[in-house]
mmCIF file of C-alpha atoms in Angstrom:
data_model
loop_
_atom_site.group_PDB
_atom_site.id
_atom_site.type_symbol
_atom_site.label_atom_id
_atom_site.label_comp_id
_atom_site.label_asym_id
_atom_site.label_seq_id
_atom_site.Cartn_x
_atom_site.Cartn_y
_atom_site.Cartn_z
ATOM 1 C CA MET J 1 181.757 34.553 138.681
ATOM 2 C CA PRO J 2 182.689 31.324 140.650
ATOM 3 C CA ALA J 3 183.988 28.126 138.833
ATOM 4 C CA ASN J 4 181.353 26.073 136.906
ATOM 5 C CA ASN J 5 181.047 23.409 139.582
ATOM 6 C CA SER J 6 179.866 23.009 143.071
ATOM 7 C CA THR J 7 183.449 23.572 144.629
ATOM 8 C CA ALA J 8 184.313 27.164 145.596
ATOM 9 C CA THR J 9 187.913 28.508 145.297
ATOM 10 C CA VAL J 10 189.923 30.929 147.359
ATOM 11 C CA GLY J 11 189.235 33.514 144.891
ATOM 12 C CA ASP J 12 185.469 32.662 145.154
ATOM 13 C CA VAL J 13 185.673 33.388 148.919
ATOM 14 C CA ILE J 14 187.813 36.581 148.463
ATOM 15 C CA ARG J 15 185.341 37.991 145.986
ATOM 16 C CA VAL J 16 182.439 37.349 148.416
ATOM 17 C CA MET J 17 184.371 38.925 151.275
ATOM 18 C CA GLU J 18 185.613 42.000 149.272
ATOM 19 C CA ARG J 19 181.991 42.526 148.078
ATOM 20 C CA ALA J 20 180.891 42.742 151.548
ATOM 21 C CA TYR J 21 183.984 44.595 152.829
ATOM 22 C CA PRO J 22 185.305 46.625 149.855
ATOM 23 C CA PRO J 23 189.139 47.180 150.119
ATOM 24 C CA TYR J 24 188.670 50.756 149.161
ATOM 25 C CA LEU J 25 187.299 51.271 152.651
ATOM 26 C CA ALA J 26 190.378 50.335 154.286
ATOM 27 C CA GLU J 27 192.631 53.040 155.971
ATOM 28 C CA SER J 28 195.583 54.146 153.897
ATOM 29 C CA TRP J 29 198.177 52.582 156.459
ATOM 30 C CA ASP J 30 196.174 49.219 156.468
ATOM 31 C CA ALA J 31 197.153 45.952 154.729
ATOM 32 C CA VAL J 32 193.910 44.021 153.893
ATOM 33 C CA GLY J 33 193.510 41.023 151.445
ATOM 34 C CA LEU J 34 195.001 37.837 150.786
ATOM 35 C CA ILE J 35 198.185 37.247 152.814
ATOM 36 C CA CYS J 36 199.088 33.758 151.654
ATOM 37 C CA GLY J 37 197.504 31.178 149.458
ATOM 38 C CA ASP J 38 196.482 30.727 145.762
ATOM 39 C CA PRO J 39 193.216 32.124 144.624
ATOM 40 C CA ALA J 40 192.822 29.288 142.258
ATOM 41 C CA GLU J 41 192.917 26.413 145.013
ATOM 42 C CA SER J 42 189.647 24.791 146.039
ATOM 43 C CA VAL J 43 187.998 25.404 149.270
ATOM 44 C CA GLU J 44 185.838 23.099 151.270
ATOM 45 C CA SER J 45 186.180 24.700 154.717
ATOM 46 C CA VAL J 46 186.780 28.196 155.964
ATOM 47 C CA VAL J 47 187.457 29.059 159.617
ATOM 48 C CA PHE J 48 187.251 32.549 161.280
ATOM 49 C CA ALA J 49 189.255 34.312 164.114
ATOM 50 C CA LEU J 50 190.163 37.720 165.068
ATOM 51 C CA ASP J 51 193.982 37.134 165.097
ATOM 52 C CA CYS J 52 196.108 34.669 163.300
ATOM 53 C CA THR J 53 198.363 33.450 166.319
ATOM 54 C CA ASP J 54 200.096 30.096 166.483
ATOM 55 C CA ALA J 55 197.111 28.665 168.331
ATOM 56 C CA VAL J 56 194.612 29.864 165.752
ATOM 57 C CA ALA J 57 196.938 28.592 162.854
ATOM 58 C CA ASP J 58 197.329 25.212 164.592
ATOM 59 C CA ASP J 59 193.514 24.900 165.156
ATOM 60 C CA ALA J 60 192.779 25.791 161.628
ATOM 61 C CA ILE J 61 195.162 23.144 160.383
ATOM 62 C CA ALA J 62 193.977 20.517 162.836
ATOM 63 C CA ARG J 63 190.254 20.973 161.465
ATOM 64 C CA GLY J 64 191.521 20.457 157.991
ATOM 65 C CA ALA J 65 190.533 24.064 157.027
ATOM 66 C CA ASP J 66 191.426 25.302 153.514
ATOM 67 C CA MET J 67 191.112 28.948 154.513
ATOM 68 C CA LEU J 68 191.596 31.137 157.578
ATOM 69 C CA ILE J 69 189.814 34.434 157.691
ATOM 70 C CA VAL J 70 190.934 37.041 160.345
ATOM 71 C CA HIS J 71 190.281 40.493 161.182
ATOM 72 C CA HIS J 72 193.859 41.770 162.226
ATOM 73 C CA PRO J 73 196.316 41.329 159.302
ATOM 74 C CA LEU J 74 199.212 39.206 160.287
ATOM 75 C CA LEU J 75 201.722 41.421 158.149
ATOM 76 C CA MET J 76 200.619 44.827 158.824
ATOM 77 C CA ARG J 77 203.856 46.607 157.939
ATOM 78 C CA GLY J 78 206.437 46.045 155.344
ATOM 79 C CA VAL J 79 208.794 43.051 156.040
ATOM 80 C CA ASN J 80 211.921 41.876 154.444
ATOM 81 C CA SER J 81 211.705 38.445 155.764
ATOM 82 C CA VAL J 82 209.261 35.725 156.480
ATOM 83 C CA ALA J 83 211.904 33.193 157.641
ATOM 84 C CA ALA J 84 210.524 30.190 159.707
ATOM 85 C CA ASN J 85 212.676 31.148 162.780
ATOM 86 C CA THR J 86 210.742 34.406 163.060
ATOM 87 C CA PRO J 87 207.143 34.680 164.867
ATOM 88 C CA LYS J 88 205.146 35.643 161.827
ATOM 89 C CA GLY J 89 207.358 33.674 159.325
ATOM 90 C CA ARG J 90 206.733 30.573 161.475
ATOM 91 C CA ILE J 91 202.907 31.052 161.013
ATOM 92 C CA VAL J 92 203.198 31.755 157.360
ATOM 93 C CA HIS J 93 205.280 28.595 156.754
ATOM 94 C CA LYS J 94 202.851 26.531 158.677
ATOM 95 C CA LEU J 95 199.783 27.601 156.928
ATOM 96 C CA ILE J 96 201.480 27.322 153.332
ATOM 97 C CA ARG J 97 202.798 23.762 154.355
ATOM 98 C CA ALA J 98 199.318 22.872 155.306
ATOM 99 C CA GLY J 99 197.648 24.474 152.249
ATOM 100 C CA VAL J 100 195.723 26.982 154.414
ATOM 101 C CA ALA J 101 194.983 30.388 152.782
ATOM 102 C CA LEU J 102 195.026 33.487 154.954
ATOM 103 C CA PHE J 103 192.972 36.508 154.302
ATOM 104 C CA ALA J 104 192.314 39.690 156.338
ATOM 105 C CA ALA J 105 189.464 42.203 156.313
ATOM 106 C CA HIS J 106 190.465 44.742 158.891
ATOM 107 C CA THR J 107 189.450 48.527 158.772
ATOM 108 C CA ASN J 108 187.488 47.880 155.576
ATOM 109 C CA ALA J 109 185.364 45.626 157.794
ATOM 110 C CA ASP J 110 185.120 48.324 160.401
ATOM 111 C CA SER J 111 183.685 50.928 158.031
ATOM 112 C CA ALA J 112 181.607 48.604 155.932
ATOM 113 C CA ARG J 113 177.878 48.339 156.362
ATOM 114 C CA PRO J 114 176.971 45.927 158.042
ATOM 115 C CA GLY J 115 180.512 45.646 159.606
ATOM 116 C CA VAL J 116 182.220 45.284 163.021
ATOM 117 C CA ASN J 117 180.688 48.445 164.361
ATOM 118 C CA ASP J 118 177.051 47.467 163.393
ATOM 119 C CA LYS J 119 177.524 44.089 165.138
ATOM 120 C CA LEU J 120 178.988 45.572 168.265
ATOM 121 C CA ALA J 121 176.137 48.284 168.306
ATOM 122 C CA GLU J 122 173.435 45.752 167.873
ATOM 123 C CA LEU J 123 174.886 43.303 170.575
ATOM 124 C CA LEU J 124 174.477 46.284 173.113
ATOM 125 C CA GLY J 125 171.136 47.255 172.159
ATOM 126 C CA VAL J 126 171.956 50.249 170.169
ATOM 127 C CA THR J 127 170.545 51.080 166.749
ATOM 128 C CA PRO J 128 173.422 51.382 164.524
ATOM 129 C CA GLY J 129 173.025 55.007 163.120
ATOM 130 C CA ALA J 130 175.479 57.307 161.348
ATOM 131 C CA PRO J 131 179.306 56.598 161.612
ATOM 132 C CA LEU J 132 181.526 58.648 163.909
ATOM 133 C CA ARG J 133 183.738 59.384 160.857
ATOM 134 C CA PRO J 134 182.055 59.069 157.606
ATOM 135 C CA ILE J 135 184.143 57.912 154.557
ATOM 136 C CA VAL J 136 184.102 60.516 151.580
ATOM 137 C CA ASP J 137 184.462 59.342 148.113
ATOM 138 C CA GLU J 138 187.610 61.277 146.973
ATOM 139 C CA LEU J 139 187.341 62.325 143.430
ATOM 140 C CA ASP J 140 189.719 62.518 140.319
ATOM 141 C CA LYS J 141 189.271 64.984 137.709
ATOM 142 C CA TRP J 142 189.852 63.351 134.140
ATOM 143 C CA GLY J 143 190.755 64.493 130.682
ATOM 144 C CA PHE J 144 191.374 62.918 127.326
ATOM 145 C CA THR J 145 191.464 63.513 123.723
ATOM 146 C CA VAL J 146 189.849 61.549 121.103
ATOM 147 C CA PRO J 147 188.569 61.688 117.451
ATOM 148 C CA ALA J 148 185.108 63.025 117.448
ATOM 149 C CA ASP J 149 183.778 59.948 115.723
ATOM 150 C CA ASN J 150 184.969 57.781 118.472
ATOM 151 C CA ALA J 151 184.086 59.835 121.307
ATOM 152 C CA GLU J 152 180.780 58.334 122.263
ATOM 153 C CA ALA J 153 182.026 54.977 122.558
ATOM 154 C CA VAL J 154 184.876 55.870 124.790
ATOM 155 C CA LYS J 155 182.522 57.940 127.066
ATOM 156 C CA ASP J 156 180.155 55.192 127.286
ATOM 157 C CA ALA J 157 182.970 52.782 128.439
ATOM 158 C CA VAL J 158 184.280 55.242 131.258
ATOM 159 C CA PHE J 159 180.865 55.980 132.421
ATOM 160 C CA ALA J 160 180.079 52.223 132.611
ATOM 161 C CA ALA J 161 183.350 51.730 134.635
ATOM 162 C CA GLY J 162 182.077 54.200 137.235
ATOM 163 C CA ALA J 163 182.915 57.828 136.111
ATOM 164 C CA GLY J 164 180.554 60.726 135.455
ATOM 165 C CA THR J 165 178.504 60.551 138.594
ATOM 166 C CA VAL J 166 177.826 63.764 140.432
ATOM 167 C CA GLY J 167 175.227 63.584 143.055
ATOM 168 C CA ASP J 168 171.932 62.314 141.461
ATOM 169 C CA TYR J 169 173.403 62.947 137.789
ATOM 170 C CA THR J 170 175.168 60.278 135.941
ATOM 171 C CA GLU J 171 177.175 60.455 132.706
ATOM 172 C CA ALA J 172 178.196 63.978 133.671
ATOM 173 C CA GLY J 173 181.032 65.573 131.696
ATOM 174 C CA PHE J 174 181.807 68.170 129.169
ATOM 175 C CA GLU J 175 183.765 68.333 125.897
ATOM 176 C CA PHE J 176 185.195 70.886 123.510
ATOM 177 C CA ALA J 177 186.962 70.872 120.248
ATOM 178 C CA VAL J 178 190.858 70.758 119.967
ATOM 179 C CA THR J 179 193.478 70.047 117.409
ATOM 180 C CA GLY J 180 195.742 67.467 118.167
ATOM 181 C CA GLN J 181 199.118 66.540 116.351
ATOM 182 C CA PHE J 182 201.500 63.613 116.476
ATOM 183 C CA ARG J 183 204.237 61.857 114.356
ATOM 184 C CA PRO J 184 204.008 57.937 114.382
ATOM 185 C CA GLY J 185 207.419 56.408 115.014
ATOM 186 C CA GLU J 186 208.635 53.499 112.676
ATOM 187 C CA GLY J 187 207.482 50.919 115.248
ATOM 188 C CA ALA J 188 203.910 52.522 115.646
ATOM 189 C CA ASP J 189 200.752 51.204 114.371
ATOM 190 C CA PRO J 190 198.752 54.350 113.823
ATOM 191 C CA HIS J 191 194.872 54.428 113.794
ATOM 192 C CA ILE J 192 195.203 57.983 111.764
ATOM 193 C CA GLY J 193 198.136 58.892 109.816
ATOM 194 C CA ALA J 194 201.418 57.318 108.486
ATOM 195 C CA ARG J 195 204.817 56.584 110.101
ATOM 196 C CA GLY J 196 207.237 59.279 110.080
ATOM 197 C CA GLU J 197 204.625 61.845 108.798
ATOM 198 C CA LEU J 198 203.363 64.715 111.048
ATOM 199 C CA GLU J 199 199.504 64.356 111.470
ATOM 200 C CA ARG J 200 197.047 66.879 112.498
ATOM 201 C CA VAL J 201 193.593 65.754 113.811
ATOM 202 C CA GLU J 202 190.539 67.617 114.908
ATOM 203 C CA GLU J 203 189.437 65.801 118.097
ATOM 204 C CA LEU J 204 187.394 66.471 121.092
ATOM 205 C CA ARG J 205 188.713 67.039 124.657
ATOM 206 C CA VAL J 206 186.358 65.235 127.125
ATOM 207 C CA GLU J 207 186.550 65.882 130.988
ATOM 208 C CA PHE J 208 184.758 64.158 133.791
ATOM 209 C CA VAL J 209 185.044 63.217 137.424
ATOM 210 C CA ALA J 210 185.393 59.778 138.770
ATOM 211 C CA PRO J 211 185.794 58.163 142.223
ATOM 212 C CA ARG J 212 189.630 57.604 143.054
ATOM 213 C CA ARG J 213 188.889 53.999 144.043
ATOM 214 C CA ALA J 214 187.621 53.497 140.553
ATOM 215 C CA ARG J 215 190.875 54.862 138.945
ATOM 216 C CA GLU J 216 192.482 51.690 137.516
ATOM 217 C CA ALA J 217 188.934 50.528 136.249
ATOM 218 C CA VAL J 218 188.273 53.774 134.426
ATOM 219 C CA ARG J 219 191.827 53.941 133.023
ATOM 220 C CA ALA J 220 191.537 50.280 131.744
ATOM 221 C CA ALA J 221 187.989 50.939 129.993
ATOM 222 C CA LEU J 222 189.391 54.245 128.480
ATOM 223 C CA VAL J 223 192.415 52.504 127.041
ATOM 224 C CA LYS J 224 190.546 49.576 125.657
ATOM 225 C CA ALA J 225 187.783 51.648 124.130
ATOM 226 C CA HIS J 226 190.135 54.413 122.736
ATOM 227 C CA PRO J 227 191.186 53.774 118.922
ATOM 228 C CA TYR J 228 194.790 55.046 119.477
ATOM 229 C CA GLU J 229 197.762 52.932 120.700
ATOM 230 C CA GLU J 230 198.624 55.681 123.240
ATOM 231 C CA PRO J 231 195.651 57.841 124.181
ATOM 232 C CA ALA J 232 196.452 61.230 125.707
ATOM 233 C CA LEU J 233 194.904 61.439 128.959
ATOM 234 C CA ASP J 234 195.592 63.067 132.309
ATOM 235 C CA VAL J 235 194.203 62.488 135.841
ATOM 236 C CA VAL J 236 194.286 65.197 138.619
ATOM 237 C CA GLU J 237 193.331 64.470 142.218
ATOM 238 C CA THR J 238 190.896 67.045 143.394
ATOM 239 C CA HIS J 239 189.635 67.774 147.035
ATOM 240 C CA SER J 240 187.005 70.144 146.288
ATOM 241 C CA GLY J 241 184.777 67.396 144.882
ATOM 242 C CA THR J 242 184.757 64.931 147.744
ATOM 243 C CA ARG J 243 181.469 63.836 148.881
ATOM 244 C CA GLU J 244 179.932 61.272 151.406
ATOM 245 C CA LEU J 245 179.109 57.893 150.093
ATOM 246 C CA GLY J 246 175.615 58.522 150.295
ATOM 247 C CA GLU J 247 172.720 56.841 152.122
ATOM 248 C CA LYS J 248 175.038 53.613 153.197
ATOM 249 C CA ASP J 249 176.786 56.098 155.719
ATOM 250 C CA LEU J 250 179.942 54.081 155.469
ATOM 251 C CA GLY J 251 182.760 54.757 158.084
ATOM 252 C CA ILE J 252 184.364 53.959 161.480
ATOM 253 C CA GLY J 253 182.100 53.888 164.456
ATOM 254 C CA ARG J 254 178.236 53.951 165.050
ATOM 255 C CA VAL J 255 175.992 56.387 166.908
ATOM 256 C CA GLY J 256 172.328 55.430 167.918
ATOM 257 C CA GLU J 257 169.696 55.379 170.285
ATOM 258 C CA LEU J 258 169.670 52.725 173.150
ATOM 259 C CA ASP J 259 166.684 50.538 173.073
ATOM 260 C CA GLN J 260 165.752 51.574 176.580
ATOM 261 C CA PRO J 261 167.228 54.289 178.862
ATOM 262 C CA MET J 262 169.293 53.043 181.847
ATOM 263 C CA THR J 263 172.036 54.222 184.057
ATOM 264 C CA LEU J 264 175.482 53.953 183.377
ATOM 265 C CA ARG J 265 175.820 51.432 185.971
ATOM 266 C CA GLU J 266 173.291 49.185 184.235
ATOM 267 C CA PHE J 267 174.582 49.936 180.767
ATOM 268 C CA THR J 268 178.018 48.893 181.832
ATOM 269 C CA GLU J 269 176.585 45.578 183.163
ATOM 270 C CA ARG J 270 174.752 44.924 179.977
ATOM 271 C CA VAL J 271 178.157 45.610 178.058
ATOM 272 C CA ARG J 272 179.706 43.147 180.254
ATOM 273 C CA THR J 273 177.185 40.393 179.775
ATOM 274 C CA ALA J 274 176.826 41.130 175.964
ATOM 275 C CA LEU J 275 180.444 40.786 175.003
ATOM 276 C CA PRO J 276 182.793 37.661 175.395
ATOM 277 C CA THR J 277 184.352 37.407 178.852
ATOM 278 C CA THR J 278 187.961 38.529 179.011
ATOM 279 C CA THR J 279 190.354 38.998 181.839
ATOM 280 C CA TRP J 280 190.310 42.771 181.108
ATOM 281 C CA GLY J 281 186.788 42.927 181.803
ATOM 282 C CA VAL J 282 184.728 45.975 181.430
ATOM 283 C CA ARG J 283 185.239 49.381 183.099
ATOM 284 C CA ALA J 284 183.394 52.865 182.998
ATOM 285 C CA ALA J 285 184.240 56.352 183.714
ATOM 286 C CA GLY J 286 181.429 58.692 184.729
ATOM 287 C CA ASP J 287 178.590 59.278 187.055
ATOM 288 C CA PRO J 288 177.233 55.689 187.695
ATOM 289 C CA GLU J 289 173.720 56.914 188.060
ATOM 290 C CA ALA J 290 173.708 59.132 184.961
ATOM 291 C CA MET J 291 171.160 58.110 182.595
ATOM 292 C CA ILE J 292 172.131 56.631 179.005
ATOM 293 C CA ARG J 293 169.777 57.116 176.090
ATOM 294 C CA LYS J 294 172.169 57.750 173.160
ATOM 295 C CA VAL J 295 175.374 55.844 172.502
ATOM 296 C CA ALA J 296 178.544 56.085 170.281
ATOM 297 C CA VAL J 297 180.508 52.818 169.726
ATOM 298 C CA ALA J 298 183.946 52.371 168.075
ATOM 299 C CA SER J 299 185.178 48.683 167.886
ATOM 300 C CA GLY J 300 188.880 48.393 168.702
ATOM 301 C CA ALA J 301 191.075 51.180 169.903
ATOM 302 C CA GLY J 302 189.029 54.455 169.864
ATOM 303 C CA ASP J 303 190.343 56.960 172.193
ATOM 304 C CA SER J 304 191.264 59.055 169.082
ATOM 305 C CA PHE J 305 187.369 59.663 168.756
ATOM 306 C CA LEU J 306 187.140 61.092 172.270
ATOM 307 C CA GLY J 307 187.254 64.699 170.678
ATOM 308 C CA THR J 308 184.515 63.656 168.218
ATOM 309 C CA VAL J 309 181.914 62.446 170.746
ATOM 310 C CA ALA J 310 182.726 65.460 172.976
ATOM 311 C CA LYS J 311 180.946 67.532 170.301
ATOM 312 C CA MET J 312 178.101 65.200 169.924
ATOM 313 C CA ASP J 313 174.814 64.771 171.738
ATOM 314 C CA VAL J 314 175.583 61.362 173.160
ATOM 315 C CA ASP J 315 175.363 60.117 176.641
ATOM 316 C CA CYS J 316 178.100 57.257 176.505
ATOM 317 C CA PHE J 317 180.953 56.239 174.369
ATOM 318 C CA VAL J 318 181.836 52.574 174.059
ATOM 319 C CA THR J 319 185.247 51.528 172.928
ATOM 320 C CA SER J 320 188.571 49.838 173.888
ATOM 321 C CA ASP J 321 192.292 50.513 174.793
ATOM 322 C CA LEU J 322 191.443 53.744 176.659
ATOM 323 C CA ARG J 323 194.225 55.635 178.275
ATOM 324 C CA HIS J 324 194.336 57.536 181.566
ATOM 325 C CA HIS J 325 195.125 61.114 180.465
ATOM 326 C CA PRO J 326 192.786 61.221 177.416
ATOM 327 C CA VAL J 327 189.828 59.905 179.521
ATOM 328 C CA ASP J 328 190.555 62.011 182.383
ATOM 329 C CA GLU J 329 190.786 65.262 180.294
ATOM 330 C CA HIS J 330 187.750 64.259 178.479
ATOM 331 C CA LEU J 331 185.634 64.019 181.568
ATOM 332 C CA ARG J 332 187.102 67.242 183.099
ATOM 333 C CA ALA J 333 185.939 69.102 179.769
ATOM 334 C CA GLY J 334 182.428 67.796 180.465
ATOM 335 C CA GLY J 335 182.446 64.884 178.002
ATOM 336 C CA CYS J 336 180.174 62.124 178.144
ATOM 337 C CA ALA J 337 180.689 58.908 180.140
ATOM 338 C CA VAL J 338 182.996 56.283 178.499
ATOM 339 C CA ILE J 339 182.892 52.489 178.951
ATOM 340 C CA ASP J 340 186.186 50.706 178.083
ATOM 341 C CA THR J 341 186.192 47.042 176.962
ATOM 342 C CA ALA J 342 188.953 44.444 175.927
ATOM 343 C CA HIS J 343 189.912 45.121 172.348
ATOM 344 C CA TRP J 344 189.277 41.528 171.385
ATOM 345 C CA ALA J 345 186.122 41.495 172.958
ATOM 346 C CA SER J 346 184.638 44.498 171.071
ATOM 347 C CA GLU J 347 185.704 42.827 167.690
ATOM 348 C CA PHE J 348 185.554 39.128 168.172
ATOM 349 C CA PRO J 349 181.721 39.071 167.387
ATOM 350 C CA TRP J 350 182.259 40.156 163.903
ATOM 351 C CA CYS J 351 183.626 36.838 162.969
ATOM 352 C CA SER J 352 180.324 35.217 163.094
ATOM 353 C CA GLN J 353 179.001 37.976 160.790
ATOM 354 C CA ALA J 354 181.900 37.240 158.330
ATOM 355 C CA ALA J 355 181.050 33.655 158.460
ATOM 356 C CA GLU J 356 177.406 34.380 157.506
ATOM 357 C CA VAL J 357 178.611 36.551 154.711
ATOM 358 C CA VAL J 358 180.796 33.859 153.301
ATOM 359 C CA ALA J 359 178.220 31.054 153.591
ATOM 360 C CA ARG J 360 175.290 33.118 152.108
ATOM 361 C CA GLY J 361 177.283 34.743 149.454
ATOM 362 C CA LEU J 362 178.593 31.493 148.006
ATOM 363 C CA GLU J 363 175.394 29.745 148.238
ATOM 364 C CA ALA J 364 173.519 32.480 146.190
ATOM 365 C CA GLU J 365 176.246 31.896 143.653
ATOM 366 C CA GLY J 366 175.741 28.031 143.533
ATOM 367 C CA THR J 367 178.728 26.897 145.686
ATOM 368 C CA SER J 368 179.163 26.094 149.387
ATOM 369 C CA VAL J 369 181.733 25.776 151.947
ATOM 370 C CA ASP J 370 181.716 24.836 155.580
ATOM 371 C CA THR J 371 182.267 27.742 157.918
ATOM 372 C CA HIS J 372 183.449 27.625 161.512
ATOM 373 C CA VAL J 373 184.349 30.308 164.171
ATOM 374 C CA LEU J 374 187.302 29.340 166.106
ATOM 375 C CA ASP J 375 186.424 29.905 169.582
ATOM 376 C CA ILE J 376 189.900 30.835 170.684
ATOM 377 C CA ARG J 377 190.517 33.935 173.042
ATOM 378 C CA THR J 378 193.400 35.921 171.513
ATOM 379 C CA ASP J 379 193.009 38.614 174.001
ATOM 380 C CA PRO J 380 196.581 39.021 175.452
ATOM 381 C CA TRP J 381 195.667 39.594 178.963
ATOM 382 C CA THR J 382 195.504 36.472 181.368
ATOM 383 C CA ILE J 383 195.600 37.981 184.892
ATOM 384 C CA HIS J 384 193.433 40.707 186.393
ATOM 385 C CA GLY J 385 194.319 41.748 190.003
ATOM 386 C CA GLN J 386 191.809 43.945 191.586
ATOM 387 C CA GLY J 387 192.084 45.358 195.220
ATOM 388 C CA GLU J 388 189.327 46.734 197.486
ATOM 389 C CA GLU J 389 188.387 50.358 196.722
#
């Protein structure tokens, strides 16, 4: 819960952001969350941008912001230095000196609902339906032993932490009687038995499944509720039990119907006018007069999804950073039309969504901050030369 006053903290803003864009939705290679700043520091102004460039950091500082939220993490890969004479280190230093916290929501915001891809689809007049790549909830198989008299309390604790849900069933698991043994050492404080003496105990072995993302929460609940100093437990990753995350249909990309049929030429023009203007512009590949009714979108670099959309009943795929050979091969194989936008343009609209998330989330908790989207084009392309066809 937020602090018991009208001033929000960095931690409050993080909690609101992570509720909307859960970190467990991030790709394994991603680096989301707080990059610099103190969760306990107070926040009155939060600004939003797609990238944390020098210009963005300077603007945030000039505006007196206490926190900067971006989509692209400044420190994506491991570093061994943030020295001020390096490009990224320079930004980190200036933000810390000015007391500006930096936070990133990246692929977790891409997969969340509503998230980056929902915003992109809506801007283009596409109903944001199922994701291109649904996220599955990977499962752990747990087992622990406990004295029979304490079993119900420990089971209640782990189930409350998110364990034991299988489809429409909750508190699912099974148990059987076992005999355990242990000899407490001189430094032990045993719940049962005496130091130095071998003890045999009739116990229950309890087994259940739990989402891998809840592993630490389940472990903490189990240890806290268990009567032993050192509970015997094991966790095994399982692939056979993976499942989609239910009706929310979380995942990268969106597929949906266009609000009205139109030609590829017309839809390309709609995409151009709907998205922020960039030097890169918007380009399309396919028959200009082909009718577009069903559309797939993937914000940011999306040519890895060309194989996915080729197997789907869609008329057009909108994404960014498309390359010559993948598009050529896609079209030669009979794939749908594709529209290529600037990476920045397809994702920048999310910033306004994130600003609303923070403002409304904190207001619901009795605090408030000023929010502002920094209107700085961090798209790197600055010149577009086009000759006559």
